[in-house]
C-alpha positions as MATLAB code, in Angstrom:
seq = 'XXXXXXXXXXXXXXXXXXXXXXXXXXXXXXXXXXXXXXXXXXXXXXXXXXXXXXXXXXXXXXXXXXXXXXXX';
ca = [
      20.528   10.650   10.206;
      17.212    8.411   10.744;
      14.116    9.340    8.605;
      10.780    7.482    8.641;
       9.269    6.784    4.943;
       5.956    8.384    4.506;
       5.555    6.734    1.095;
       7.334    4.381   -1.323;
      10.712    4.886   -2.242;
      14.489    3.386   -2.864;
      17.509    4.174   -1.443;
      20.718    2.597   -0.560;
      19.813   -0.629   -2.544;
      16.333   -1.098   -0.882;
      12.740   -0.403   -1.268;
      11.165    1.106    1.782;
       7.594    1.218    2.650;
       5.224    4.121    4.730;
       6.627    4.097    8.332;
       9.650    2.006    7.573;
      13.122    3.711    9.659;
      16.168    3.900    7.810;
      19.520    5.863    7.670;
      21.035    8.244    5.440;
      23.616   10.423    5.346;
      23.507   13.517    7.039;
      21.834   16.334    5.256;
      19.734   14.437    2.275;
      16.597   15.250    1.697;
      13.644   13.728   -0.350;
       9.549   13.762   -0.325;
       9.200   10.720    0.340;
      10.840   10.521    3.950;
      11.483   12.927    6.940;
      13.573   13.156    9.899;
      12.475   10.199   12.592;
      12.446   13.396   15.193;
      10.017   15.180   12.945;
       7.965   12.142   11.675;
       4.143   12.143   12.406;
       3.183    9.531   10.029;
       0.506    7.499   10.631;
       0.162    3.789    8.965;
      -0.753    3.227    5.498;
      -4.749    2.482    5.391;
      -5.622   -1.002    3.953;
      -8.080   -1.172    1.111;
     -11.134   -3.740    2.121;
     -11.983   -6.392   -0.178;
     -15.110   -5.082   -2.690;
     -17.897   -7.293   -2.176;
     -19.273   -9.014   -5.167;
     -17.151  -11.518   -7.489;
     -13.725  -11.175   -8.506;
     -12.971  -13.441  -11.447;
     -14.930  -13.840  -15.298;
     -15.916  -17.464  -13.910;
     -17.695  -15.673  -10.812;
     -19.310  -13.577  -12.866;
     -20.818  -16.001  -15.183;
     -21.978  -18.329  -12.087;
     -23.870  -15.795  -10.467;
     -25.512  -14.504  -13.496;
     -26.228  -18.499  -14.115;
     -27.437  -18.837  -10.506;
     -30.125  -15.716  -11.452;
     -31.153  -16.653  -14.914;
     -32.022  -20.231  -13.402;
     -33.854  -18.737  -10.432;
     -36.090  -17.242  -12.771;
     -36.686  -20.047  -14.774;
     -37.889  -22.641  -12.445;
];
């Protein structure tokens, strides 16, 4: 039987993402996938990058950058 993933999960050896297709035997049944004839997943949403920095060294320049804008 063909199921579509609707979230993360492992079977048959593999990992298998939202929307991936895959086969299993007739009959099984988990949450995490549904029959491909039944399937009305949509694709996973992608998270945006947060503005601002991202690391401790990107921090400490822009808080340099401020404290010497303020100083000159």
């Amino acid at each position: 039987m063909r199921v579509i993933a609707t979230a993360v999960g492992f079977h048959g050896g593999s990992l298998h993402k939202p929307c991936d297709g895959f086969d299993v035997p007739d009959g099984s049944k988990a949450s995490w996938y549904v029959p491909a004839d039944k399937a009305d997943v949509a694709p996973p949403k992608t998270r945006r990058k947060a503005a601002g920095p991202e690391t401790l060294s990107d921090v400490t320049k822009a808080d340099n950058e401020a404290l010497g804008a303020g100083l000159v």
